[in-house]
């Protein structure tokens, strides 16, 4: 697959044909476990990334696969938690971060393997 073919596939939204059902909401579980919103988002991201890794869609001729097949992830806060937040705050769009900006220098310094050791997004500190 050429760069232009892949570019056209993405910009024309042809890749949406490969989208599947997302993971189920874990908001009630997260609430019961007392997880912070950041811990919940991390857990959701890890679960979605694991699901993508377990079921990748590779286009013909493609060598590097970074195509998302899951739609946006489910809510990580319960309806009651959102009601409480909305009492005092205006919520932009869905209320969550929309981009991830990792600290690449820390990863370069320690290495990916060292950074993953003991990484459990559901662990409550």
XYZ file of N, CA, C and O in Angstrom:
500
model
N 0.851 -1.177 0.000
C 0.000 0.000 0.000
C 0.894 1.236 0.000
O 1.776 1.356 0.834
N 0.646 2.130 -0.906
C 1.441 3.355 -0.977
C 0.962 4.341 0.075
O -0.159 4.233 0.590
N 1.806 5.314 0.364
C 1.416 6.355 1.314
C 0.162 7.080 0.829
O -0.723 7.389 1.620
N 0.095 7.342 -0.464
C -1.057 8.058 -1.012
C -2.335 7.230 -0.872
O -3.389 7.752 -0.526
N -2.234 5.922 -1.095
C -3.402 5.048 -0.961
C -3.889 5.040 0.483
O -5.092 5.143 0.749
N -2.961 4.920 1.422
C -3.333 4.935 2.839
C -3.924 6.287 3.220
O -4.942 6.354 3.907
N -3.304 7.364 2.768
C -3.798 8.713 3.045
C -5.238 8.869 2.547
O -6.108 9.353 3.269
N -5.492 8.410 1.338
C -6.830 8.504 0.757
C -7.827 7.656 1.541
O -8.959 8.084 1.797
N -7.412 6.469 1.944
C -8.272 5.586 2.739
C -8.694 6.262 4.042
O -9.858 6.198 4.434
N -7.753 6.934 4.685
C -8.046 7.593 5.960
C -8.853 8.870 5.757
O -9.868 9.083 6.425
N -8.428 9.726 4.847
C -9.107 11.016 4.676
C -10.499 10.876 4.076
O -11.356 11.727 4.290
N -10.743 9.792 3.347
C -12.079 9.563 2.788
C -12.962 8.773 3.761
O -14.106 8.464 3.447
N -12.403 8.422 4.904
C -13.097 7.688 5.961
C -13.470 6.256 5.571
O -14.332 5.654 6.202
N -12.796 5.711 4.556
C -13.027 4.312 4.182
C -12.697 3.382 5.355
O -13.303 2.318 5.486
N -11.760 3.799 6.191
C -11.346 2.963 7.321
C -12.467 2.771 8.349
O -12.427 1.853 9.145
N -13.483 3.608 8.330
C -14.599 3.456 9.274
C -15.352 2.144 9.040
O -16.021 1.658 9.952
N -15.224 1.572 7.868
C -15.887 0.298 7.577
C -15.349 -0.829 8.460
O -16.012 -1.852 8.639
N -14.177 -0.644 9.037
C -13.550 -1.678 9.864
C -13.816 -1.483 11.349
O -13.317 -2.241 12.177
N -14.607 -0.474 11.700
C -14.901 -0.214 13.108
C -15.794 -1.308 13.671
O -16.627 -1.878 12.984
N -15.611 -1.589 14.978
C -16.358 -2.632 15.668
C -17.004 -2.048 16.911
O -16.790 -0.892 17.238
N -17.738 -2.877 17.630
C -18.310 -2.431 18.899
C -17.179 -2.152 19.879
O -16.201 -2.885 19.934
N -17.356 -1.100 20.658
C -16.334 -0.747 21.637
C -16.431 -1.642 22.865
O -17.320 -2.479 22.981
N -15.513 -1.441 23.778
C -15.524 -2.181 25.039
C -16.699 -1.688 25.887
O -17.158 -0.564 25.715
N -17.194 -2.510 26.797
C -18.316 -2.065 27.639
C -17.863 -1.037 28.679
O -16.680 -0.969 29.024
N -18.796 -0.259 29.155
C -18.491 0.723 30.187
C -18.125 0.012 31.490
O -18.733 -0.992 31.858
N -17.134 0.537 32.148
C -16.717 0.014 33.446
C -16.934 1.070 34.541
O -16.374 0.973 35.616
N -17.760 2.074 34.254
C -17.943 3.196 35.175
C -18.360 2.743 36.567
O -17.819 3.228 37.575
N -19.300 1.821 36.653
C -19.767 1.349 37.962
C -18.649 0.608 38.701
O -18.474 0.787 39.904
N -17.896 -0.219 37.968
C -16.771 -0.940 38.583
C -15.715 0.045 39.085
O -15.185 -0.112 40.186
N -15.390 1.022 38.251
C -14.384 2.020 38.633
C -14.836 2.799 39.869
O -14.041 3.070 40.773
N -16.126 3.165 39.887
C -16.669 3.903 41.036
C -16.549 3.053 42.306
O -16.092 3.534 43.346
N -16.957 1.785 42.207
C -16.911 0.882 43.362
C -15.480 0.682 43.860
O -15.255 0.531 45.060
N -14.522 0.712 42.943
C -13.117 0.527 43.317
C -12.487 1.818 43.836
O -11.357 1.804 44.326
N -13.211 2.944 43.732
C -12.695 4.214 44.223
C -11.602 4.813 43.348
O -10.775 5.592 43.833
N -11.599 4.474 42.055
C -10.564 4.994 41.163
C -10.800 6.465 40.842
O -11.935 6.910 40.702
N -9.716 7.208 40.713
C -9.800 8.604 40.308
C -10.140 8.665 38.826
O -9.947 7.681 38.097
N -10.605 9.820 38.324
C -10.856 9.932 36.883
C -9.608 9.610 36.037
O -9.724 8.941 35.012
N -8.448 10.035 36.479
C -7.212 9.749 35.726
C -6.935 8.248 35.685
O -6.542 7.707 34.644
N -7.140 7.569 36.791
C -6.938 6.112 36.819
C -7.954 5.408 35.922
O -7.627 4.430 35.248
N -9.163 5.921 35.896
C -10.205 5.334 35.058
C -9.867 5.501 33.575
O -10.024 4.565 32.792
N -9.420 6.700 33.203
C -9.056 6.945 31.809
C -7.884 6.065 31.400
O -7.847 5.530 30.296
N -6.929 5.916 32.289
C -5.770 5.063 32.009
C -6.197 3.616 31.820
O -5.757 2.942 30.876
N -7.065 3.140 32.686
C -7.540 1.758 32.584
C -8.314 1.550 31.283
O -8.133 0.538 30.598
N -9.159 2.530 30.932
C -9.930 2.422 29.689
C -8.999 2.409 28.489
O -9.146 1.599 27.571
N -8.012 3.293 28.489
C -7.057 3.342 27.379
C -6.316 2.013 27.251
O -6.174 1.477 26.149
N -5.842 1.466 28.372
C -5.113 0.193 28.330
C -5.997 -0.936 27.821
O -5.553 -1.779 27.034
N -7.256 -0.956 28.255
C -8.165 -2.007 27.797
C -8.440 -1.876 26.300
O -8.442 -2.869 25.562
N -8.638 -0.648 25.839
C -8.890 -0.448 24.411
C -7.645 -0.780 23.585
O -7.758 -1.399 22.520
N -6.476 -0.396 24.075
C -5.237 -0.702 23.353
C -5.019 -2.208 23.279
O -4.605 -2.743 22.240
N -5.304 -2.916 24.363
C -5.159 -4.376 24.370
C -6.138 -5.014 23.389
O -5.786 -5.966 22.674
N -7.350 -4.495 23.320
C -8.355 -5.008 22.389
C -7.916 -4.768 20.941
O -8.044 -5.640 20.089
N -7.369 -3.579 20.685
C -6.874 -3.274 19.333
C -5.709 -4.203 18.978
O -5.637 -4.706 17.859
N -4.818 -4.428 19.923
C -3.655 -5.285 19.670
C -4.080 -6.740 19.438
O -3.452 -7.450 18.646
N -5.130 -7.173 20.115
C -5.597 -8.551 19.969
C -6.327 -8.778 18.649
O -6.380 -9.902 18.158
N -6.894 -7.714 18.087
C -7.682 -7.837 16.854
C -7.326 -6.728 15.863
O -8.183 -5.914 15.512
N -6.081 -6.695 15.388
C -5.703 -5.622 14.454
C -6.325 -5.836 13.083
O -6.627 -6.967 12.696
N -6.551 -4.764 12.375
C -6.969 -4.876 10.976
C -5.817 -4.347 10.134
O -5.434 -3.194 10.268
N -5.283 -5.200 9.314
C -4.136 -4.836 8.491
C -4.577 -4.771 7.041
O -5.050 -5.765 6.479
N -4.445 -3.603 6.446
C -4.813 -3.428 5.049
C -3.775 -4.094 4.147
O -2.607 -4.241 4.541
N -4.159 -4.515 2.961
C -3.213 -5.165 2.050
C -1.976 -4.291 1.803
O -2.105 -3.105 1.523
N -0.799 -4.883 1.960
C 0.451 -4.168 1.718
C 0.904 -3.268 2.849
O 1.958 -2.650 2.792
N 0.128 -3.187 3.912
C 0.469 -2.309 5.030
C 1.485 -3.005 5.930
O 1.372 -4.193 6.214
N 2.501 -2.268 6.379
C 3.538 -2.840 7.226
C 3.478 -2.296 8.653
O 3.855 -2.969 9.588
N 3.039 -1.085 8.821
C 2.892 -0.473 10.143
C 1.406 -0.212 10.343
O 0.772 0.459 9.536
N 0.849 -0.770 11.417
C -0.586 -0.665 11.629
C -0.881 0.192 12.853
O -0.505 -0.145 13.964
N -1.536 1.296 12.619
C -1.956 2.165 13.712
C -3.411 2.582 13.514
O -3.814 3.654 13.900
N -4.188 1.733 12.868
C -5.575 2.071 12.580
C -6.466 1.661 13.747
O -6.454 0.525 14.183
N -7.230 2.629 14.227
C -8.176 2.369 15.310
C -9.421 1.740 14.721
O -10.008 2.264 13.786
N -9.836 0.607 15.299
C -11.062 -0.045 14.842
C -12.181 0.072 15.866
O -13.320 -0.255 15.563
N -11.857 0.506 17.069
C -12.887 0.732 18.090
C -13.323 2.190 18.025
O -12.495 3.085 17.913
N -14.630 2.437 18.107
C -15.062 3.838 18.169
C -14.632 4.428 19.515
O -13.988 3.749 20.310
N -15.000 5.650 19.764
C -14.629 6.269 21.037
C -15.017 5.364 22.191
O -16.029 4.678 22.154
N -14.214 5.401 23.218
C -14.433 4.540 24.371
C -15.656 4.925 25.173
O -16.175 6.030 25.066
N -16.118 4.001 25.989
C -17.300 4.250 26.810
C -16.988 5.212 27.954
O -15.829 5.481 28.263
N -18.032 5.684 28.561
C -17.885 6.598 29.694
C -17.210 5.884 30.863
O -17.414 4.692 31.067
N -16.410 6.617 31.617
C -15.755 6.044 32.794
C -16.336 6.607 34.094
O -15.943 6.180 35.169
N -17.236 7.561 33.973
C -17.914 8.129 35.139
C -19.379 7.736 35.100
O -19.982 7.634 34.029
N -19.962 7.519 36.263
C -21.382 7.173 36.335
C -22.219 8.427 36.060
O -21.726 9.558 36.141
N -23.486 8.231 35.763
C -24.393 9.361 35.521
C -24.452 10.268 36.750
O -24.466 11.504 36.621
N -24.454 9.675 37.926
C -24.494 10.466 39.162
C -23.226 11.302 39.325
O -23.281 12.449 39.773
N -22.080 10.722 38.970
C -20.815 11.472 39.064
C -20.816 12.649 38.092
O -20.368 13.741 38.435
N -21.342 12.445 36.873
C -21.428 13.540 35.912
C -22.378 14.624 36.422
O -22.090 15.820 36.283
N -23.488 14.248 37.012
C -24.428 15.235 37.554
C -23.736 16.103 38.595
O -23.917 17.324 38.628
N -22.954 15.473 39.450
C -22.232 16.210 40.492
C -21.208 17.168 39.882
O -21.083 18.316 40.312
N -20.498 16.729 38.880
C -19.497 17.569 38.218
C -20.165 18.752 37.527
O -19.698 19.895 37.612
N -21.290 18.492 36.852
C -21.968 19.545 36.080
C -22.625 20.600 36.966
O -22.993 21.667 36.469
N -22.758 20.338 38.244
C -23.323 21.340 39.151
C -22.475 22.608 39.157
O -23.010 23.711 39.250
N -21.159 22.451 39.095
C -20.254 23.589 39.231
C -19.343 23.832 38.028
O -18.551 24.762 38.050
N -19.434 22.976 37.000
C -18.489 23.087 35.891
C -19.185 22.975 34.540
O -20.149 22.215 34.397
N -18.652 23.713 33.568
C -19.074 23.557 32.179
C -18.211 22.460 31.568
O -17.000 22.470 31.711
N -18.840 21.517 30.888
C -18.107 20.395 30.300
C -18.003 20.597 28.800
O -19.019 20.699 28.096
N -16.778 20.641 28.294
C -16.516 20.786 26.868
C -16.605 19.425 26.187
O -16.020 18.452 26.651
N -17.344 19.348 25.091
C -17.525 18.113 24.322
C -17.899 16.963 25.255
O -18.825 17.060 26.022
N -17.141 15.859 25.228
C -17.505 14.725 26.081
C -16.874 14.833 27.466
O -17.147 14.018 28.328
N -16.025 15.824 27.675
C -15.456 16.050 28.997
C -14.154 15.333 29.268
O -13.618 15.416 30.368
N -13.622 14.626 28.290
C -12.387 13.877 28.495
C -11.268 14.419 27.630
O -11.507 15.146 26.666
N -10.060 14.004 27.958
C -8.937 14.358 27.105
C -9.155 13.728 25.739
O -9.767 12.675 25.611
N -8.652 14.386 24.704
C -8.846 13.828 23.374
C -7.519 13.452 22.717
O -7.517 12.840 21.665
N -6.432 13.826 23.318
C -5.126 13.465 22.785
C -4.218 13.041 23.929
O -4.343 13.528 25.041
N -3.311 12.167 23.628
C -2.347 11.732 24.627
C -0.982 12.239 24.202
O -0.577 12.073 23.055
N -0.293 12.881 25.112
C 1.020 13.431 24.827
C 2.005 12.828 25.831
O 2.198 13.349 26.919
N 2.598 11.689 25.480
C 3.499 11.024 26.429
C 4.793 11.798 26.649
O 5.198 12.606 25.824
N 5.405 11.539 27.758
C 6.694 12.130 28.091
C 7.785 11.260 27.462
O 8.291 10.330 28.083
N 8.111 11.539 26.206
C 9.064 10.717 25.470
C 10.449 10.695 26.114
O 11.129 9.678 26.086
N 10.872 11.808 26.699
C 12.217 11.860 27.293
C 12.351 10.864 28.442
O 13.386 10.227 28.595
N 11.312 10.703 29.247
C 11.378 9.718 30.326
C 11.493 8.307 29.767
O 12.241 7.481 30.303
N 10.762 8.029 28.695
C 10.836 6.707 28.086
C 12.205 6.443 27.468
O 12.740 5.343 27.578
N 12.767 7.456 26.829
C 14.097 7.302 26.233
C 15.131 7.078 27.330
O 16.024 6.238 27.211
N 14.983 7.813 28.427
C 15.938 7.718 29.529
C 15.893 6.354 30.221
O 16.916 5.751 30.499
N 14.675 5.850 30.483
C 14.550 4.591 31.224
C 14.400 3.372 30.333
O 14.716 2.263 30.746
N 13.869 3.576 29.126
C 13.579 2.471 28.229
C 12.161 1.983 28.433
O 11.605 2.098 29.527
N 11.553 1.459 27.378
C 10.163 1.015 27.440
C 9.963 -0.115 28.449
O 8.992 -0.141 29.180
N 10.905 -1.047 28.479
C 10.747 -2.195 29.379
C 10.721 -1.740 30.836
O 9.862 -2.164 31.610
N 11.631 -0.867 31.212
C 11.680 -0.375 32.595
C 10.422 0.421 32.937
O 9.914 0.344 34.055
N 9.904 1.174 31.973
C 8.715 1.988 32.218
C 7.483 1.118 32.444
O 6.576 1.490 33.181
N 7.438 -0.068 31.838
C 6.283 -0.954 31.967
C 6.307 -1.772 33.241
O 5.268 -2.234 33.695
N 7.459 -1.980 33.837
C 7.570 -2.829 35.021
C 6.666 -2.288 36.119
O 6.745 -1.139 36.510
N 5.764 -3.123 36.572
C 4.870 -2.736 37.661
C 3.762 -1.798 37.256
O 3.043 -1.302 38.100
N 3.593 -1.534 35.960
C 2.547 -0.616 35.511
C 1.196 -1.325 35.531
O 0.937 -2.190 34.722
N 0.365 -0.969 36.491
C -0.972 -1.534 36.596
C -1.949 -0.367 36.691
O -2.041 0.289 37.735
N -2.693 -0.059 35.618
C -3.560 1.115 35.624
C -4.696 1.017 36.637
O -5.264 2.023 37.003
N -5.001 -0.188 37.108
C -6.081 -0.325 38.082
C -5.591 -0.299 39.526
O -6.388 -0.316 40.452
N -4.278 -0.264 39.702
C -3.723 -0.245 41.061
C -4.003 1.122 41.683
O -3.776 2.155 41.078
N -4.526 1.101 42.868
C -4.796 2.348 43.579
C -3.638 2.595 44.532
O -3.340 1.779 45.390
N -2.995 3.745 44.335
C -1.833 4.081 45.162
C -2.256 4.511 46.545
O -3.275 5.036 46.788
